[in-house]
XYZ file of C-alpha atoms in Angstrom:
719
model
C 115.065 94.481 60.977
C 113.985 95.391 64.504
C 116.679 96.850 66.708
C 117.123 96.018 70.396
C 117.498 98.326 73.401
C 120.379 100.545 74.484
C 119.542 99.831 78.118
C 122.161 97.921 80.144
C 122.464 94.322 78.937
C 121.216 92.970 82.272
C 117.767 94.282 81.350
C 117.308 91.517 78.804
C 120.464 89.458 79.317
C 121.862 90.291 75.858
C 124.273 92.816 74.265
C 123.409 96.463 73.857
C 121.152 97.158 70.918
C 118.877 100.125 70.512
C 115.140 99.629 70.823
C 113.056 102.798 70.352
C 110.009 101.041 71.792
C 111.591 100.692 75.247
C 109.593 102.892 77.644
C 110.798 102.119 81.123
C 111.945 99.516 83.627
C 111.864 95.813 82.856
C 108.348 94.445 82.642
C 109.259 90.826 81.924
C 110.469 89.916 85.398
C 109.980 87.141 87.953
C 109.354 86.927 91.684
C 112.370 87.659 93.877
C 113.273 86.470 97.400
C 110.327 84.075 97.447
C 111.417 82.450 100.728
C 111.394 85.791 102.538
C 108.005 86.563 100.985
C 106.588 83.300 102.355
C 108.058 84.007 105.809
C 106.656 87.542 105.703
C 103.155 86.287 104.894
C 103.375 83.662 107.666
C 104.508 86.322 110.144
C 101.579 88.573 109.177
C 99.158 85.676 109.700
C 100.822 84.939 113.028
C 100.530 88.620 113.939
C 96.805 88.455 113.257
C 96.561 85.345 115.456
C 98.511 87.153 118.207
C 96.125 90.104 118.042
C 93.128 87.754 118.172
C 94.469 85.852 121.198
C 95.309 89.120 122.963
C 91.798 90.387 122.214
C 90.294 87.205 123.695
C 92.339 87.356 126.911
C 92.814 91.095 127.359
C 90.548 93.700 128.835
C 91.519 97.337 128.150
C 89.360 98.440 131.058
C 92.185 97.241 133.294
C 94.341 99.967 131.771
C 91.676 102.662 131.560
C 90.161 102.298 135.035
C 92.040 102.263 138.370
C 91.461 99.153 140.469
C 90.671 98.893 144.180
C 92.061 96.392 146.699
C 89.483 93.806 145.611
C 90.436 94.037 141.924
C 87.244 95.889 140.985
C 87.310 98.712 138.431
C 86.574 102.245 139.573
C 83.975 103.939 137.376
C 83.014 100.861 135.359
C 79.418 100.983 134.178
C 76.837 98.469 135.425
C 78.878 97.708 138.572
C 78.618 98.945 142.183
C 81.502 101.299 141.372
C 79.779 102.886 138.366
C 79.564 106.273 140.106
C 82.873 105.869 141.925
C 85.562 106.665 139.377
C 88.340 107.825 141.745
C 90.715 105.682 143.798
C 91.193 106.648 147.449
C 94.120 105.515 149.669
C 93.304 104.840 153.334
C 96.733 105.963 154.568
C 98.739 107.779 151.964
C 101.626 108.147 154.436
C 102.409 104.471 153.882
C 103.035 105.094 150.197
C 106.643 105.838 149.374
C 106.301 107.772 146.107
C 103.862 108.467 143.251
C 105.279 105.644 141.149
C 104.153 103.189 143.838
C 100.738 104.797 143.863
C 100.231 104.655 140.121
C 101.372 101.031 139.995
C 98.894 100.105 142.768
C 101.621 98.757 145.030
C 100.931 100.971 148.046
C 100.610 98.820 151.218
C 97.277 100.270 152.313
C 93.631 99.641 151.536
C 92.484 101.208 148.263
C 88.852 102.116 147.780
C 86.756 103.495 144.894
C 85.013 106.757 145.805
C 82.846 109.273 143.978
C 84.856 112.277 145.150
C 88.001 113.048 147.095
C 87.930 114.418 150.665
C 87.733 118.199 150.898
C 88.588 118.615 154.611
C 90.829 117.387 157.401
C 89.168 114.828 159.701
C 90.018 111.800 161.832
C 87.930 108.785 162.730
C 88.308 109.615 166.449
C 86.900 113.126 165.950
C 84.095 111.784 163.769
C 83.090 109.198 166.392
C 83.040 111.910 169.069
C 80.950 114.369 167.012
C 78.501 112.117 165.170
C 76.448 111.464 168.319
C 75.490 115.149 168.291
C 75.325 115.491 164.508
C 74.880 112.462 162.280
C 76.207 114.397 159.265
C 79.767 113.756 160.479
C 79.286 110.021 159.999
C 77.373 110.440 156.733
C 80.326 112.324 155.254
C 83.059 110.119 156.699
C 81.499 106.756 155.816
C 81.808 107.399 152.065
C 85.551 106.789 152.568
C 84.965 103.563 154.517
C 84.433 100.086 153.146
C 80.969 99.803 151.547
C 79.768 97.068 153.903
C 80.825 98.909 157.080
C 78.076 100.809 158.884
C 78.935 100.672 162.581
C 80.290 104.019 163.791
C 80.152 102.772 167.402
C 82.770 100.076 166.790
C 85.870 100.720 168.903
C 88.477 102.814 167.120
C 91.232 100.282 167.731
C 89.225 97.524 166.038
C 88.207 99.773 163.124
C 91.836 100.687 162.440
C 92.980 97.091 162.912
C 90.465 95.750 160.404
C 90.925 98.819 158.179
C 87.190 99.387 157.978
C 87.745 103.135 157.733
C 90.788 105.378 157.290
C 92.295 106.804 160.454
C 92.326 110.225 158.804
C 91.357 112.033 155.635
C 93.111 115.041 154.122
C 91.898 117.539 151.519
C 92.704 116.010 148.148
C 92.012 116.439 144.476
C 91.863 113.787 141.741
C 94.902 113.266 139.529
C 95.207 110.282 137.183
C 91.863 109.213 138.738
C 93.488 108.967 142.171
C 93.150 111.162 145.256
C 96.341 113.053 146.054
C 96.818 115.695 148.768
C 95.908 119.166 147.557
C 99.349 120.713 147.956
C 99.719 124.476 147.608
C 102.995 126.338 148.109
C 102.516 129.686 149.805
C 105.546 131.921 150.266
C 107.814 128.907 149.943
C 105.877 126.861 152.542
C 104.101 123.665 151.556
C 100.492 123.655 152.788
C 97.309 121.626 152.444
C 94.083 123.640 152.731
C 96.151 126.507 154.181
C 97.364 124.291 157.037
C 100.881 123.153 157.761
C 99.939 120.402 160.260
C 97.197 117.829 160.768
C 96.118 114.997 163.098
C 96.974 111.477 161.907
C 94.143 109.710 163.791
C 96.561 107.968 166.143
C 96.814 110.802 168.632
C 99.741 112.519 166.909
C 100.027 115.862 165.161
C 101.915 115.546 161.887
C 103.440 118.146 159.653
C 102.259 118.550 156.077
C 105.874 117.986 155.078
C 105.385 114.352 156.187
C 103.186 113.954 153.123
C 105.972 115.208 150.894
C 107.714 111.871 150.448
C 104.441 110.035 149.850
C 103.481 112.526 147.164
C 106.954 113.417 145.927
C 106.756 115.000 142.520
C 102.972 115.351 142.533
C 103.103 119.134 142.815
C 105.184 119.406 139.659
C 102.877 116.972 137.895
C 99.863 119.044 138.907
C 101.582 122.162 137.595
C 102.208 120.294 134.341
C 98.524 119.349 134.244
C 97.568 123.016 134.652
C 99.887 123.985 131.794
C 98.418 121.144 129.721
C 94.906 122.442 130.346
C 95.898 125.903 129.127
C 97.566 124.397 126.045
C 94.376 122.465 125.288
C 92.381 125.703 125.585
C 94.748 127.385 123.126
C 94.291 124.559 120.623
C 90.522 124.712 121.028
C 90.425 128.440 120.244
C 93.018 128.519 117.443
C 92.622 125.211 115.577
C 90.936 126.888 112.589
C 93.860 129.270 112.099
C 96.345 126.431 112.577
C 94.558 124.497 109.832
C 94.673 127.546 107.548
C 98.422 127.836 108.147
C 98.962 124.173 107.271
C 96.899 124.508 104.071
C 99.017 127.519 103.095
C 102.200 125.511 103.661
C 100.821 122.669 101.497
C 100.058 125.057 98.631
C 103.451 126.739 98.940
C 105.208 123.345 98.905
C 103.322 122.265 95.789
C 104.035 125.551 94.011
C 107.684 125.389 95.045
C 108.140 121.954 93.455
C 106.300 122.813 90.241
C 108.098 126.134 89.782
C 111.450 124.319 89.904
C 110.589 122.902 86.488
C 111.027 126.334 84.933
C 113.166 128.371 87.306
C 115.312 125.933 89.259
C 118.430 128.040 88.750
C 116.744 131.290 89.755
C 115.077 129.722 92.770
C 118.334 128.077 93.749
C 120.183 131.365 93.889
C 117.184 133.049 95.526
C 117.144 130.383 98.231
C 120.905 130.482 98.706
C 121.316 134.257 98.779
C 118.027 134.687 100.612
C 119.282 132.312 103.285
C 122.628 134.109 103.416
C 120.918 137.497 103.719
C 118.431 136.252 106.317
C 121.114 134.609 108.421
C 123.303 137.695 108.048
C 120.489 139.932 109.255
C 119.872 137.496 112.094
C 123.534 137.739 113.141
C 123.374 141.546 113.107
C 120.094 141.621 115.037
C 121.390 139.145 117.638
C 124.547 141.217 118.067
C 122.486 144.392 118.479
C 120.248 142.764 121.090
C 123.271 141.266 122.844
C 125.052 144.619 123.000
C 121.938 146.383 124.288
C 121.281 143.848 127.057
C 124.967 143.610 127.993
C 124.946 147.264 128.936
C 122.035 146.827 131.365
C 122.322 145.843 135.049
C 122.199 142.146 135.949
C 123.450 141.267 132.475
C 125.391 138.298 133.850
C 122.228 136.264 134.603
C 122.326 132.977 132.690
C 119.637 130.626 131.410
C 120.490 128.070 134.074
C 119.887 130.689 136.771
C 116.216 131.182 135.851
C 115.435 127.555 134.924
C 112.513 126.502 132.737
C 109.887 129.186 132.043
C 106.640 128.727 130.122
C 106.825 132.340 128.961
C 109.656 132.265 126.401
C 109.819 136.045 126.401
C 111.710 135.787 129.678
C 114.654 134.212 127.864
C 114.713 137.051 125.342
C 115.623 139.408 128.186
C 118.942 137.565 128.714
C 122.093 138.529 126.851
C 123.249 134.908 126.913
C 120.249 133.870 124.803
C 121.150 136.314 122.035
C 124.830 135.306 122.224
C 123.849 131.659 121.658
C 121.632 132.697 118.741
C 124.407 134.782 117.208
C 127.039 132.035 117.426
C 124.648 129.449 115.971
C 123.725 131.690 113.046
C 127.382 132.532 112.395
C 128.230 128.819 112.134
C 125.312 128.272 109.741
C 126.419 131.248 107.617
C 129.991 129.946 107.404
C 128.818 126.468 106.357
C 126.599 127.852 103.578
C 129.379 130.055 102.175
C 131.983 127.258 102.264
C 129.616 124.876 100.494
C 129.075 127.445 97.727
C 132.795 128.133 97.300
C 134.051 124.556 97.130
C 131.112 123.008 95.296
C 130.386 125.730 92.739
C 131.377 123.497 89.799
C 128.801 120.904 90.862
C 125.976 123.370 91.310
C 125.071 123.352 87.615
C 124.585 119.592 87.630
C 122.543 119.854 90.826
C 120.321 122.478 89.177
C 119.936 120.275 86.104
C 118.887 117.345 88.308
C 116.399 119.569 90.127
C 114.917 120.700 86.822
C 114.725 117.126 85.605
C 113.084 116.051 88.847
C 110.518 118.836 88.557
C 109.783 117.801 84.978
C 109.356 114.175 86.049
C 106.904 115.130 88.798
C 105.121 117.433 86.350
C 104.637 114.457 84.025
C 103.612 112.099 86.856
C 101.668 114.372 89.205
C 100.047 111.434 90.971
C 103.342 110.729 92.741
C 102.831 113.806 94.930
C 99.781 112.203 96.505
C 101.262 108.738 97.050
C 102.436 109.708 100.590
C 98.738 109.666 101.553
C 98.696 105.900 100.900
C 101.879 105.486 102.942
C 100.370 107.545 105.764
C 97.193 105.439 105.838
C 99.159 102.174 105.871
C 101.417 103.468 108.652
C 98.384 104.633 110.643
C 96.896 101.126 110.304
C 100.157 99.523 111.511
C 100.445 101.887 114.477
C 96.803 101.409 115.476
C 97.034 97.594 115.310
C 100.290 97.571 117.290
C 98.912 99.908 119.976
C 95.664 97.959 120.389
C 97.529 94.645 120.544
C 99.963 96.039 123.111
C 97.101 97.285 125.309
C 95.249 93.977 125.146
C 98.450 92.056 125.912
C 99.182 94.332 128.867
C 95.676 93.813 130.225
C 95.627 90.019 129.837
C 95.177 87.769 132.845
C 93.257 87.470 136.094
C 93.583 89.561 139.239
C 96.668 88.636 141.282
C 96.711 89.554 144.989
C 99.842 89.942 147.084
C 100.607 90.469 150.743
C 101.430 94.107 151.499
C 102.955 94.862 154.878
C 104.430 97.943 156.495
C 106.779 95.755 158.558
C 110.241 95.518 156.926
C 110.905 92.007 158.283
C 107.652 90.367 157.177
C 108.657 87.274 155.201
C 105.255 87.045 153.505
C 105.572 90.406 151.756
C 104.903 90.199 147.978
C 103.695 86.590 148.215
C 100.411 85.770 146.469
C 97.326 85.460 148.647
C 93.566 84.884 148.536
C 91.559 87.867 149.813
C 88.633 85.632 150.826
C 90.667 83.480 153.218
C 93.401 85.953 154.132
C 91.786 87.096 157.381
C 91.843 83.494 158.732
C 95.471 82.844 157.743
C 98.534 83.045 160.005
C 99.902 85.978 157.991
C 97.726 88.466 159.858
C 99.118 87.171 163.163
C 102.774 87.044 162.155
C 102.607 90.364 160.264
C 100.087 92.610 162.047
C 98.524 95.229 159.814
C 99.309 93.339 156.595
C 96.779 93.378 153.759
C 95.936 91.052 150.878
C 95.929 93.697 148.166
C 95.346 93.567 144.435
C 98.736 93.831 142.701
C 98.362 93.306 138.942
C 96.762 91.167 136.248
C 98.523 87.975 135.265
C 98.373 84.201 135.490
C 100.306 80.953 135.570
C 99.484 79.658 132.070
C 102.061 79.485 129.278
C 100.398 82.452 127.615
C 100.630 84.613 130.733
C 104.225 83.612 131.477
C 105.333 84.722 128.015
C 103.373 87.974 127.727
C 106.612 89.984 127.883
C 108.068 87.908 125.021
C 104.857 88.435 123.051
C 105.155 92.185 123.621
C 108.671 92.059 122.161
C 107.367 90.073 119.173
C 104.606 92.653 118.774
C 107.217 95.410 118.659
C 109.504 93.602 116.186
C 106.693 92.774 113.753
C 105.424 96.339 114.055
C 108.841 97.675 113.045
C 108.959 95.184 110.172
C 105.558 96.276 108.839
C 106.405 99.969 109.173
C 109.709 99.568 107.316
C 108.025 97.407 104.664
C 105.423 100.128 104.101
C 108.170 102.728 103.662
C 110.118 100.390 101.369
C 107.017 99.784 99.245
C 106.577 103.529 98.824
C 110.217 104.040 97.858
C 110.212 101.188 95.332
C 106.904 102.355 93.835
C 108.081 105.937 93.375
C 111.460 104.788 92.037
C 109.772 102.610 89.408
C 107.559 105.478 88.275
C 110.451 107.937 87.971
C 112.665 105.346 86.287
C 109.924 104.981 83.645
C 110.316 108.695 83.020
C 114.113 108.637 82.756
C 114.373 105.628 80.450
C 111.873 107.073 77.998
C 113.981 108.285 75.080
C 111.313 110.732 73.925
C 109.765 112.467 76.915
C 106.866 112.440 77.613
C 105.693 110.478 74.543
C 107.460 107.219 75.523
C 106.362 107.278 79.172
C 104.007 104.299 79.720
C 100.437 104.980 80.843
C 99.763 105.005 84.622
C 103.440 104.597 85.585
C 102.745 104.916 89.339
C 100.047 102.246 89.383
C 102.164 99.974 87.171
C 105.158 100.398 89.457
C 103.035 99.682 92.543
C 101.679 96.520 90.906
C 105.180 95.312 89.968
C 106.475 95.932 93.497
C 103.628 93.999 95.125
C 103.459 91.189 92.560
C 107.167 90.464 92.102
C 109.184 92.081 94.871
C 107.268 91.720 98.150
C 109.947 89.294 99.347
C 112.823 91.636 98.455
C 111.177 94.601 100.141
C 110.411 92.476 103.210
C 114.030 91.271 103.291
C 115.427 94.799 103.340
C 112.811 95.910 105.864
C 113.632 92.972 108.169
C 117.340 93.816 108.268
C 116.557 97.418 109.177
C 113.916 96.357 111.732
C 116.338 94.070 113.570
C 118.849 96.900 113.908
C 116.127 99.285 115.143
C 114.899 96.623 117.584
C 118.395 96.282 119.031
C 118.630 100.069 119.320
C 115.373 100.174 121.287
C 116.680 97.499 123.673
C 119.909 99.476 124.131
C 117.910 102.627 124.873
C 115.879 100.683 127.425
C 119.037 99.367 129.102
C 120.535 102.847 129.114
C 117.403 104.184 130.798
C 117.570 101.455 133.442
C 121.294 102.029 134.090
C 121.113 105.804 134.423
C 121.606 105.579 138.156
C 124.437 103.048 137.896
C 127.962 104.077 138.805
C 129.740 101.529 136.624
C 131.524 103.827 134.176
C 132.781 100.920 132.049
C 129.259 99.599 131.481
C 127.926 103.058 130.620
C 130.811 103.654 128.193
C 130.301 100.289 126.482
C 126.570 100.953 126.185
C 127.223 104.398 124.726
C 129.594 102.913 122.128
C 127.039 100.265 121.157
C 124.324 102.896 120.776
C 126.591 104.989 118.547
C 127.582 101.994 116.392
C 124.017 100.832 115.875
C 122.906 104.401 115.100
C 125.507 104.569 112.329
C 124.579 101.081 111.139
C 120.891 102.000 110.961
C 121.561 105.069 108.813
C 123.929 103.121 106.551
C 121.311 100.388 106.034
C 118.642 103.014 105.289
C 120.889 104.543 102.630
C 121.751 101.183 101.058
C 118.136 99.956 101.174
C 116.928 103.103 99.430
C 119.337 102.614 96.521
C 118.715 98.857 96.458
C 114.983 99.505 96.024
C 115.760 101.820 93.096
C 117.796 99.055 91.427
C 114.999 96.550 92.127
C 112.489 98.852 90.451
C 114.718 99.111 87.359
C 116.247 95.663 86.915
C 113.878 93.425 88.886
C 116.670 91.517 90.647
C 116.571 90.176 94.201
C 117.512 92.312 97.190
C 121.096 91.126 97.673
C 121.983 91.464 93.979
C 120.353 94.893 93.799
C 122.101 96.086 96.964
C 125.432 94.815 95.611
C 124.934 96.504 92.224
C 123.869 99.756 93.887
C 126.828 99.668 96.278
C 129.456 99.134 93.574
C 127.791 101.667 91.279
C 127.926 104.278 94.035
C 131.511 103.353 94.924
C 132.591 103.804 91.301
C 131.046 107.266 91.412
C 131.722 108.122 95.061
C 132.644 111.753 94.328
C 129.440 112.339 92.389
C 127.471 110.655 95.168
C 129.151 112.676 97.900
C 128.688 115.975 96.073
C 125.610 115.839 93.856
C 123.396 113.850 96.174
C 124.238 115.934 99.218
C 123.975 119.221 97.357
C 120.485 118.213 96.286
C 119.602 117.222 99.844
C 120.986 120.562 101.000
C 118.806 122.471 98.540
C 115.708 120.535 99.543
C 116.477 121.137 103.205
C 116.797 124.859 102.548
C 113.467 124.714 100.742
C 111.867 123.092 103.797
C 113.317 125.778 106.034
C 112.166 128.512 103.663
C 108.589 127.184 103.586
C 108.273 126.465 107.308
C 110.101 129.682 108.176
C 107.969 131.916 105.959
C 104.729 130.355 107.205
C 106.093 130.549 110.754
C 106.881 134.262 110.433
C 103.394 134.888 109.076
C 101.910 132.912 111.995
C 104.071 134.839 114.475
C 102.841 138.218 113.245
C 99.272 136.936 113.257
C 99.162 135.352 116.736
C 101.033 138.291 118.309
C 98.469 140.730 116.797
C 100.999 142.548 114.630
C 98.879 142.488 111.459
C 96.489 145.466 111.864
C 94.058 144.352 109.148
C 93.032 141.128 110.909
C 93.992 142.059 114.458
C 90.443 141.569 115.746
C 90.271 138.008 114.393
C 93.135 136.747 116.563
C 91.807 134.468 119.364
C 92.730 135.104 122.979
C 95.559 132.746 123.950
C 97.365 131.705 127.134
C 100.581 130.902 125.257
C 100.902 132.269 121.723
C 103.805 129.888 121.089
C 101.472 126.858 121.220
C 99.739 127.472 117.848
C 102.918 129.087 116.506
C 105.102 126.012 117.119
C 102.312 123.767 115.862
C 102.126 125.691 112.571
C 105.923 125.709 112.160
C 106.282 121.991 112.936
C 103.261 121.075 110.817
C 104.520 123.178 107.905
C 107.900 121.512 108.077
C 106.328 118.037 108.119
C 104.077 118.862 105.157
C 107.026 120.239 103.194
C 109.003 117.170 104.254
C 106.270 114.906 102.872
C 106.219 116.668 99.482
C 109.996 116.924 99.295
C 110.433 113.255 100.206
C 108.745 112.416 96.910
C 110.953 114.970 95.183
C 114.097 113.611 96.876
C 113.183 110.077 95.809
C 112.727 111.395 92.286
C 116.147 113.078 92.252
C 117.848 110.007 93.783
C 116.242 107.734 91.186
C 117.185 110.021 88.304
C 120.702 110.302 89.699
C 121.160 106.525 89.843
C 119.691 106.185 86.351
C 122.029 108.981 85.250
C 125.051 107.034 86.530
C 123.845 103.864 84.783
C 123.288 105.847 81.617
C 126.851 107.201 81.708
C 128.370 103.758 82.274
C 126.313 101.726 79.806
C 125.823 104.142 76.933
C 128.192 106.204 74.801
C 125.924 108.410 72.722
C 126.316 106.316 69.570
C 123.408 105.418 67.323
C 123.204 101.961 68.915
C 123.651 103.196 72.498
C 122.264 106.727 72.884
C 122.148 108.608 76.163
C 118.748 108.811 77.832
C 119.649 111.859 79.934
C 118.205 115.260 79.130
C 119.893 117.663 76.762
C 120.886 120.012 79.593
C 122.747 117.227 81.406
C 124.468 116.186 78.169
C 125.496 119.791 77.590
C 126.981 120.118 81.091
C 128.974 116.905 80.619
C 129.846 117.689 76.979
C 128.066 114.541 75.808
C 126.216 114.168 72.520
C 123.868 111.661 70.934
C 124.805 110.742 67.377
C 121.896 110.493 64.987
C 120.970 107.145 63.519
C 121.284 106.719 59.721
C 117.534 106.883 59.102
C 117.350 110.127 61.096
C 120.145 111.623 58.976
C 118.372 110.650 55.767
C 115.116 112.068 57.105
C 116.962 115.279 57.961
C 118.332 115.625 54.398
C 114.872 115.175 52.947
């Protein structure tokens, strides 16, 4: 007579009976959370419609190109401004700050030009000199309105009608806009080596008068210069960066596979290697600290010197080495305490690591599944970004009255540039301009663009979290197939990863979407709170800031709790095939019944994987450091010339960590799945002939558990 399975009764809805043909999670399952699945599909279709509508109404050129006072793009091909890609401000002194400039809200005429001015000049001086030399007018008129060609027009009328700027100052393009070419010499702000200039109204102004109009531009230009040097470093070292990342990928793969045979040895090597490395780091930091403390000016702090692009400057401060030493001492103490108090759990952690390595060794395709997740995430990010740009650029040109008079009641009211000169506004507010402000409209679509942007963000978060959930459920199903195979690897079903992916898509799209939606809503609220916090940074209401800080902390904790519960719920879905709520409830109570094992074993495993990431990224980083600082004599001549050696170094370290993180995420999911299956195995089975344990022999030995042979096996053994 055929015998049934020893898997938990909820697999088949009947009592425990052993079935040697069982080879993994439930295959006879139905669709779960169908309503959420239908809503998810409708939302995706609506998201496609939103992207289509945004594409029909939007124009990304409005974001790419700056726009002049007439709403025309600077630098757009097949237009009069095709060769005029830079925006020029007639009177930059009327602009309050660079934010106003970038947002095109400066109350002065804005004109597209082919190049920025390279000299000081005024319209009065030009009009006086051009009669003797026409070149003065030929140069100056390129900064006047295109249809103006009357240098003999009275200066007062030219300035009133804003046909030409009253003055021009040496400038250089930044963000496709002309900004004064500030240079600080010996602590004095200058423009073209001058500290004063004529404003075209008969006054001599100081260069410092431009400071408020271009506040912060000098630091931005310095940042641009640093960015250019960083780009040069990437261009000359990208091959070696790629080699470093390939090395980290190979090391990560070898590290995971070697755990199958030497998890215990590698564990102690990692632990004691980390202890020794941190110990040496403490000694070295103390030695450097003592040496620098004995030198003059040893009391200089990091705050005294500010931010420096050359990090070697910080290494000359004793405070830097003191901070390093204290940090390493704390890390050393934590590692030692973990080893002392959790030594009895280490053996189980090692057994789980070995089992996880074996599972990955049997299902090697799981290591490459993150590529699918990466491609899906890249698609989501690209669609969200394109939709956001098209939404932001939707609408027609909107013009508003810009006036330098503080009491002009027409300021910021919409206007028509074609009829503005005949309106009463120019009489009541002399010098006012009808200037392009932004792109928008009065239709329902344009009024709700901000709401549509929020919807775009929420659906983007939902799709991203669904993609991650799909990956977790797929990997969990594959590894559960490994665990619940009584004879490994003979009983593992063929193509377990593909089968698990098919089950997740076919039956559990609704459940995965449900869990992803809950997490997305929490993340959406966190983003709104961060936005409010950013807006209220200058507020002095301490109560509001405190309440906002508390809300941010609570939602941060809630997000991480939901991530943890979703992860375990997806594992239960992959095994039992229940809906999201039932799976989350079963996972929660299972973990609560084994809270000590969860708190110790799961975190010890995470700790070991984290140390592995640090070991891989650290070793590759040390190798990159010796290479880029020309400390490897054999290949010293191959090192490219760099402005900042830390640019490729940090890139290699960060990239190595992310690659190791990608590989170890699969491994962590494997260990978490095996751990949950291990807890189910302990609760539902007792090692008898009808309910044998599915765990490995090493785990049974650690827990002093045994599987009793079935009668036919005993008879076969006697024969």
